[in-house]
mmCIF file with all atom_site columns, C-alpha atoms in Angstrom:
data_model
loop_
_atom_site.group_PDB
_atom_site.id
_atom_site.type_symbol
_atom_site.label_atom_id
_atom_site.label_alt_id
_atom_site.label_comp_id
_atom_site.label_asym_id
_atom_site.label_entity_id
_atom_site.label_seq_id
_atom_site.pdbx_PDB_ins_code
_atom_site.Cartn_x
_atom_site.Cartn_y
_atom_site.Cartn_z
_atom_site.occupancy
_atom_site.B_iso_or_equiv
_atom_site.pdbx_formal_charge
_atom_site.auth_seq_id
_atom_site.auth_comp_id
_atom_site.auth_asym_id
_atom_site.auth_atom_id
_atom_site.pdbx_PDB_model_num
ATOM 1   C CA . UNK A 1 1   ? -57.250 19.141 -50.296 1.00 0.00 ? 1   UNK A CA 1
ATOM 2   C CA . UNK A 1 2   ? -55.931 17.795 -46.871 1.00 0.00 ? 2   UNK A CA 1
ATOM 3   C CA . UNK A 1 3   ? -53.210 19.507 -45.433 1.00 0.00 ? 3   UNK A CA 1
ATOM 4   C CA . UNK A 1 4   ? -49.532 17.340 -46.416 1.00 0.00 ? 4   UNK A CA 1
ATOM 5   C CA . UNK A 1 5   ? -47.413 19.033 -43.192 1.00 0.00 ? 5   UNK A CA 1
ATOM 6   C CA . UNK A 1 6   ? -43.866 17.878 -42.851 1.00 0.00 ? 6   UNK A CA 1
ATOM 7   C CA . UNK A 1 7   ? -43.224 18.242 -38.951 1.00 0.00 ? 7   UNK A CA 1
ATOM 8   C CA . UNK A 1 8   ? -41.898 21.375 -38.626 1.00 0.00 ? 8   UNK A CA 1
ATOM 9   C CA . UNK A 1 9   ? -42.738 21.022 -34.797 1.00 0.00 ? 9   UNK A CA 1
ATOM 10  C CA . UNK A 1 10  ? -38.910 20.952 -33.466 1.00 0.00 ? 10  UNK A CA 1
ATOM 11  C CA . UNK A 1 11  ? -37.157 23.384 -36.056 1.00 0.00 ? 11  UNK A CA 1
ATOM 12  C CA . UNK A 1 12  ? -37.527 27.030 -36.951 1.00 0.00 ? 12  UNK A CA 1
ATOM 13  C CA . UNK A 1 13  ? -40.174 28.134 -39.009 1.00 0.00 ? 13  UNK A CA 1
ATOM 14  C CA . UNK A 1 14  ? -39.815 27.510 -42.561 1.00 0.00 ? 14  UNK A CA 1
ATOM 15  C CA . UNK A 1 15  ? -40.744 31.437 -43.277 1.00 0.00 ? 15  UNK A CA 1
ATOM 16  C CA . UNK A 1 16  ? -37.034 32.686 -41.731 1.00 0.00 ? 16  UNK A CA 1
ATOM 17  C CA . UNK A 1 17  ? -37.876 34.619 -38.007 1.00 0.00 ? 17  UNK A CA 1
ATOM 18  C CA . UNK A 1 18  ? -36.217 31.747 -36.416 1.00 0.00 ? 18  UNK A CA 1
ATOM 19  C CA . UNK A 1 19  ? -39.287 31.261 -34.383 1.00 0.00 ? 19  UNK A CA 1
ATOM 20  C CA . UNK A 1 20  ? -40.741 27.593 -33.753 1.00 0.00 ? 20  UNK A CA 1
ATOM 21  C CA . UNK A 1 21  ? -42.898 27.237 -36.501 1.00 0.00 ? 21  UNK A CA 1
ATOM 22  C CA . UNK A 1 22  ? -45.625 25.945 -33.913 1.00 0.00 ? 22  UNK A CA 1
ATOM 23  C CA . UNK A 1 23  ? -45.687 29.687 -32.523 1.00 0.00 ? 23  UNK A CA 1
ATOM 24  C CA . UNK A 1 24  ? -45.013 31.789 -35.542 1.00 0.00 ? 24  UNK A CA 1
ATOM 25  C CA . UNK A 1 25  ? -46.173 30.365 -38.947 1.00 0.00 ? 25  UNK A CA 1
ATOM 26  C CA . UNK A 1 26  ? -48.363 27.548 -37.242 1.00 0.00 ? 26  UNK A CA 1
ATOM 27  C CA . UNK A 1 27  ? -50.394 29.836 -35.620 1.00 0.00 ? 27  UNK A CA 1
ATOM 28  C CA . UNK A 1 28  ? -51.895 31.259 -39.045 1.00 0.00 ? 28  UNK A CA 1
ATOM 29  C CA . UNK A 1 29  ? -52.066 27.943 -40.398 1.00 0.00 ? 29  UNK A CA 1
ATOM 30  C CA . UNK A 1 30  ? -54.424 26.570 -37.365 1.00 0.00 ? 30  UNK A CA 1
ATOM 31  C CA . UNK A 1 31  ? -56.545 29.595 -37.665 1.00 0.00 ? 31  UNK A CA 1
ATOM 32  C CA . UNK A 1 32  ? -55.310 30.564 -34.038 1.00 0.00 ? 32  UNK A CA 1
ATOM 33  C CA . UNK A 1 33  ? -54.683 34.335 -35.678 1.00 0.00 ? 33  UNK A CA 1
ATOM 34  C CA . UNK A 1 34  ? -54.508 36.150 -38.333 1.00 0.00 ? 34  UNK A CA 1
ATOM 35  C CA . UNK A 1 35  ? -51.370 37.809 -39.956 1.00 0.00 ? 35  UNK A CA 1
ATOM 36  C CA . UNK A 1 36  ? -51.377 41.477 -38.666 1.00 0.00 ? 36  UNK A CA 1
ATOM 37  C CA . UNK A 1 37  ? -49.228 43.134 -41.432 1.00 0.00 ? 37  UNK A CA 1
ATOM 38  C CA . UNK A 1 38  ? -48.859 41.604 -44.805 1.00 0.00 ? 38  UNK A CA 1
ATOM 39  C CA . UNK A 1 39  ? -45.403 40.716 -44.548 1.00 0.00 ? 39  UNK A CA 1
ATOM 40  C CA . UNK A 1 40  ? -46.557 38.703 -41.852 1.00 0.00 ? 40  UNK A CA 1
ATOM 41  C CA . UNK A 1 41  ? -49.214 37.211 -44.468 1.00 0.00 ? 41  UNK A CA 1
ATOM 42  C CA . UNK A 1 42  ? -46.674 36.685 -46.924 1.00 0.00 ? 42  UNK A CA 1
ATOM 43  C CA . UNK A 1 43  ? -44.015 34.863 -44.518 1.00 0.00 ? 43  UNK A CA 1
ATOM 44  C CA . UNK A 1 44  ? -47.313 32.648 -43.978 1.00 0.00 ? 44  UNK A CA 1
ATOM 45  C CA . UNK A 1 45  ? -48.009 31.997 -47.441 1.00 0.00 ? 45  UNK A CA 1
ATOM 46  C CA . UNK A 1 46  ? -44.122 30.361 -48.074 1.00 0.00 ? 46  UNK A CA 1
ATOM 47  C CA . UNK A 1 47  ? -44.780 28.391 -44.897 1.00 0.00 ? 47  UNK A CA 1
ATOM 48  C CA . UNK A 1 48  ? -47.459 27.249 -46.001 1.00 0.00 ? 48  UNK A CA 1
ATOM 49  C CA . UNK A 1 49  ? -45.817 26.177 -49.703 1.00 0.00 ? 49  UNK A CA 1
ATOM 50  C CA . UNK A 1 50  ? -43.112 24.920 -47.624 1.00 0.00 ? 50  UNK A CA 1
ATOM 51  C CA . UNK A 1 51  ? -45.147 22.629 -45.695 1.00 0.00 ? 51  UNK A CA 1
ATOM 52  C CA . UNK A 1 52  ? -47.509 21.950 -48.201 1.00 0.00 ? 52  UNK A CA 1
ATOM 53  C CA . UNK A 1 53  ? -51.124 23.410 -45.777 1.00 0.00 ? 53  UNK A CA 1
ATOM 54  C CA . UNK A 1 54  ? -52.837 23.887 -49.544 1.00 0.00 ? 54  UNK A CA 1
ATOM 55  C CA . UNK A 1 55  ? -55.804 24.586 -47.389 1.00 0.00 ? 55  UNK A CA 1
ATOM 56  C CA . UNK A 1 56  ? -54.341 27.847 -45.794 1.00 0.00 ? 56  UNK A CA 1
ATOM 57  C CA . UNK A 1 57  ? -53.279 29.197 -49.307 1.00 0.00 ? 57  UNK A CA 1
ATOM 58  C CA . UNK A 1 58  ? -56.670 28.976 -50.689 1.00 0.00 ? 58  UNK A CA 1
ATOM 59  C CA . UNK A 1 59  ? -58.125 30.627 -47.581 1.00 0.00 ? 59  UNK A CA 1
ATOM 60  C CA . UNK A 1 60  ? -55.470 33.540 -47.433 1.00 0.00 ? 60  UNK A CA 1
ATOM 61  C CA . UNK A 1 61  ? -56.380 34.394 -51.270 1.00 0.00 ? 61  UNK A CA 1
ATOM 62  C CA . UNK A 1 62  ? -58.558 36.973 -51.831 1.00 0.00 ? 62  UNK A CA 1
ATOM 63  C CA . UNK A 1 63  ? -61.805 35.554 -53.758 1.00 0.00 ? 63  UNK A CA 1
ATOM 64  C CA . UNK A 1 64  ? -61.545 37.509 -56.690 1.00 0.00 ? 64  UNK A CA 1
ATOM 65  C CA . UNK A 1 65  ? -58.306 35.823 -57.832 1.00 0.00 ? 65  UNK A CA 1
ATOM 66  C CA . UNK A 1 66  ? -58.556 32.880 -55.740 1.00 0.00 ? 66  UNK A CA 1
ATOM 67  C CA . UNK A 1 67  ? -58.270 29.628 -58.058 1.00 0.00 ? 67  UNK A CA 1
ATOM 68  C CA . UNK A 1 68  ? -60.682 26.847 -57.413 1.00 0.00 ? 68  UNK A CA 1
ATOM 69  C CA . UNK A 1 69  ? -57.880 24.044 -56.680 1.00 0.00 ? 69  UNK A CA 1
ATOM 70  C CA . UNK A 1 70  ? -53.826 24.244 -55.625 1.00 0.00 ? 70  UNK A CA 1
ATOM 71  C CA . UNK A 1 71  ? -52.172 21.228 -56.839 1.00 0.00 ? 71  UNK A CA 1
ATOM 72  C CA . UNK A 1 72  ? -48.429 21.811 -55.712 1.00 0.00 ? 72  UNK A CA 1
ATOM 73  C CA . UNK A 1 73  ? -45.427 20.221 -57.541 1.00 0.00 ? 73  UNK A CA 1
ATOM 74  C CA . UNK A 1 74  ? -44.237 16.986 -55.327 1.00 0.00 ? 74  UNK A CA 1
ATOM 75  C CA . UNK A 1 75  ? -40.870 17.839 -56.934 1.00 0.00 ? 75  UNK A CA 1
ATOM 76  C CA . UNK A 1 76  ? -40.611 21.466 -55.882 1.00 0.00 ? 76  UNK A CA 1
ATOM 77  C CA . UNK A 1 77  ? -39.421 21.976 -51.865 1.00 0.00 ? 77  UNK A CA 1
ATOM 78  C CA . UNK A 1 78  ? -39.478 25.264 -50.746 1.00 0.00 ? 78  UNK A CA 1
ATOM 79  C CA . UNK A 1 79  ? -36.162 26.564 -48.788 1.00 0.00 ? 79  UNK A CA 1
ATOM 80  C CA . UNK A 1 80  ? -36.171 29.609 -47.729 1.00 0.00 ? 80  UNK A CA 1
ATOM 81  C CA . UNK A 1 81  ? -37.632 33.431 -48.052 1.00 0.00 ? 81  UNK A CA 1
ATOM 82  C CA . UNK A 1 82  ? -36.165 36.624 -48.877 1.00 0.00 ? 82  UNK A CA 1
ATOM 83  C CA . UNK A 1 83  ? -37.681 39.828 -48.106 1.00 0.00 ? 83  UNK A CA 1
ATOM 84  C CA . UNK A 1 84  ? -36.718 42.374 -50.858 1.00 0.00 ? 84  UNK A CA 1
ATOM 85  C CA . UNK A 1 85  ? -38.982 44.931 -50.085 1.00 0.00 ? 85  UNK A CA 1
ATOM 86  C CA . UNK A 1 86  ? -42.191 46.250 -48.676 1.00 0.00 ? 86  UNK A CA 1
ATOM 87  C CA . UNK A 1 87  ? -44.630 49.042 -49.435 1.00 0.00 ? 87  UNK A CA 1
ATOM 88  C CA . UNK A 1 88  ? -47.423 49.770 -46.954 1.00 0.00 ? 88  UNK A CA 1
ATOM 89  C CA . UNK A 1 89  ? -48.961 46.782 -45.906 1.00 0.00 ? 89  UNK A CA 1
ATOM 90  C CA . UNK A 1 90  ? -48.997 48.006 -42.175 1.00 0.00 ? 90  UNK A CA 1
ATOM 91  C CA . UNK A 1 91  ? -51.285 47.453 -38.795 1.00 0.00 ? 91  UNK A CA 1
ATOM 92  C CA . UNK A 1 92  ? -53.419 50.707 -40.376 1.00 0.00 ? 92  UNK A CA 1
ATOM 93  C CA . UNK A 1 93  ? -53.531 49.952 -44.105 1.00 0.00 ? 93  UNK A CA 1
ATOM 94  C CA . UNK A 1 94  ? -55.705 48.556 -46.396 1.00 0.00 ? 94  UNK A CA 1
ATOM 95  C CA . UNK A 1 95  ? -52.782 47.250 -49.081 1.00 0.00 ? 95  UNK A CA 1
ATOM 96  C CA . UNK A 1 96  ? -49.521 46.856 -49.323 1.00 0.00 ? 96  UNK A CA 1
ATOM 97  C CA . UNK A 1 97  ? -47.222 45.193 -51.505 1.00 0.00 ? 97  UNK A CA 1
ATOM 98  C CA . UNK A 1 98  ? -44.166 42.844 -51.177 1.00 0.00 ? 98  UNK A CA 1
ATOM 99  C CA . UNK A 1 99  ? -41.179 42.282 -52.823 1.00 0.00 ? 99  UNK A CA 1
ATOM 100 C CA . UNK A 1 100 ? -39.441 38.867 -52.279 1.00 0.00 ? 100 UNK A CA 1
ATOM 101 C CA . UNK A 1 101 ? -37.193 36.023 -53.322 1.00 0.00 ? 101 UNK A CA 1
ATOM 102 C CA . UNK A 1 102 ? -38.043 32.843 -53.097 1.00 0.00 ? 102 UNK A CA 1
ATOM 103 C CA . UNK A 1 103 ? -36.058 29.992 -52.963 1.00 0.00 ? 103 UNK A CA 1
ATOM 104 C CA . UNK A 1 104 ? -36.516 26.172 -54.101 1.00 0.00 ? 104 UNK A CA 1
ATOM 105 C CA . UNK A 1 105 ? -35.106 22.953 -55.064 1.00 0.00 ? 105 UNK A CA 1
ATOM 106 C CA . UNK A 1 106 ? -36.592 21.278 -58.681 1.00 0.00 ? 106 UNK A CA 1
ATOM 107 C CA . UNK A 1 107 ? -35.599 17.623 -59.663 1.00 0.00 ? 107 UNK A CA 1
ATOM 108 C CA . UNK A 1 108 ? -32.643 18.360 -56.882 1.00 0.00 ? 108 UNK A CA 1
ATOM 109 C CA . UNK A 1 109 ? -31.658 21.851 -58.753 1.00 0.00 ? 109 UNK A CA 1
ATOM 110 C CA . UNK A 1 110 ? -31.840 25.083 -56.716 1.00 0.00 ? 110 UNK A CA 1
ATOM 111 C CA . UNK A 1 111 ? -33.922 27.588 -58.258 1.00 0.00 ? 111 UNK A CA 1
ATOM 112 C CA . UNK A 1 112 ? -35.471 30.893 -57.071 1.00 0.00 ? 112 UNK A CA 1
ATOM 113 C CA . UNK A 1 113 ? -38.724 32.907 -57.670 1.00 0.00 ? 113 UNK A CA 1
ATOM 114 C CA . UNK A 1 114 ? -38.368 36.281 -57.404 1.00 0.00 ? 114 UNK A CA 1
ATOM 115 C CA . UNK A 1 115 ? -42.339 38.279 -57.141 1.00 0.00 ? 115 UNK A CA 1
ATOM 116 C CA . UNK A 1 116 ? -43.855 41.886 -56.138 1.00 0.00 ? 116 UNK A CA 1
ATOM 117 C CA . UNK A 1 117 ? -47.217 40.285 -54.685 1.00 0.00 ? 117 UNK A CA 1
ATOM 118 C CA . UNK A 1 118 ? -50.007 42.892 -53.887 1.00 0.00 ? 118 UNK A CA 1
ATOM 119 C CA . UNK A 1 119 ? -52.070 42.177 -50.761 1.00 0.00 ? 119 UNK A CA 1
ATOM 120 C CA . UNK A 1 120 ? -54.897 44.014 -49.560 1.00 0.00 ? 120 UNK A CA 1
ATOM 121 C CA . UNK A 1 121 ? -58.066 43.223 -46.602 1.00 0.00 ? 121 UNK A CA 1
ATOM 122 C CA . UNK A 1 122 ? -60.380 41.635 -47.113 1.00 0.00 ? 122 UNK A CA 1
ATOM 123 C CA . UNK A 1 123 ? -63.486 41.290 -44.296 1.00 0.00 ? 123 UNK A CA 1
ATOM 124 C CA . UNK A 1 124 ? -60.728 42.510 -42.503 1.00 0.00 ? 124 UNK A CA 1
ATOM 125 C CA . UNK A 1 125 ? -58.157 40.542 -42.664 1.00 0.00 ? 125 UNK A CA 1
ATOM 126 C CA . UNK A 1 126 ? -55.173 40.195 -45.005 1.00 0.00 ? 126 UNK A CA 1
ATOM 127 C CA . UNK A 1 127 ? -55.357 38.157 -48.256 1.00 0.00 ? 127 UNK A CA 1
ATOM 128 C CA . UNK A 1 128 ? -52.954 37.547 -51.341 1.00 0.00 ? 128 UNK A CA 1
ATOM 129 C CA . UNK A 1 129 ? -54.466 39.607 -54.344 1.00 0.00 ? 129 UNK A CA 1
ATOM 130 C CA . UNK A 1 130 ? -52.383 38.619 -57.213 1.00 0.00 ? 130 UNK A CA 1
ATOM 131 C CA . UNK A 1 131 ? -48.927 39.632 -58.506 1.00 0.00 ? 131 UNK A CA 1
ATOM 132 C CA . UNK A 1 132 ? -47.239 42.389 -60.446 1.00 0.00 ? 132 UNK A CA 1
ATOM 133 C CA . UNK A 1 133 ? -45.402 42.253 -63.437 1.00 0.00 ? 133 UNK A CA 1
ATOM 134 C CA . UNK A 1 134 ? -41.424 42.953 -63.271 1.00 0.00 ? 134 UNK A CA 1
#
């Protein structure tokens, strides 16, 4: 599926550092770097929801859990992230996990998904795995 980007060129990045989105978020998203932690992977993956780059979620899944297609809601806009918690995750490790809120308008409504995602390397480089039950 072809990448749907909003301009985010002239505002923050959608992901919450306050960064240009060009030089935080956007640089994942071209493929000009990879996320080096996997909070760093995980502030990708909202700005990439948020945006709607169905092409970087896919490729920052790891295969085994990976689905074949992404077919986002046009009704759901992503707002803003909450990082709740991390575990590991780290320059040096192999997996970590992430605790977050996520927030979201429906139909107009706000609503929020709150998640403990596992991540973990994979040819070297960070990738969703799948989330935890509450």
């Amino acid at each position: 599926m072809a990448n749907r980007h909003r301009d985010p060129a002239t505002g923050p990045c959608p992901c919450g550092t306050a960064q240009p989105y060009p030089d935080c978020c956007g640089r994942l998203h071209r493929g000009d770097a990879d996320a080096s932690t996997a909070e760093a992977l995980m502030r990708s993956r909202f700005s990439a929801f948020a945006v709607g780059d169905t092409a970087y979620l896919l490729h920052s899944w790891h295969s085994s859990t990976r689905p074949a297609r992404l077919r986002p809601d046009p009704g759901q806009r992503w707002t803003r992230l909450e990082i709740l918690g991390t575990d590991r995750g780290g320059l040096l490790d192999t997996t970590g996990t992430i605790t977050f809120r996520a927030h979201y308008r429906q139909a107009g409504q706000p609503a929020t998904l709150t998640e403990h995602s596992r991540f973990t390397r994979e040819d070297g480089r960070w990738v969703y795995l799948d989330a935890l039950p509450h």
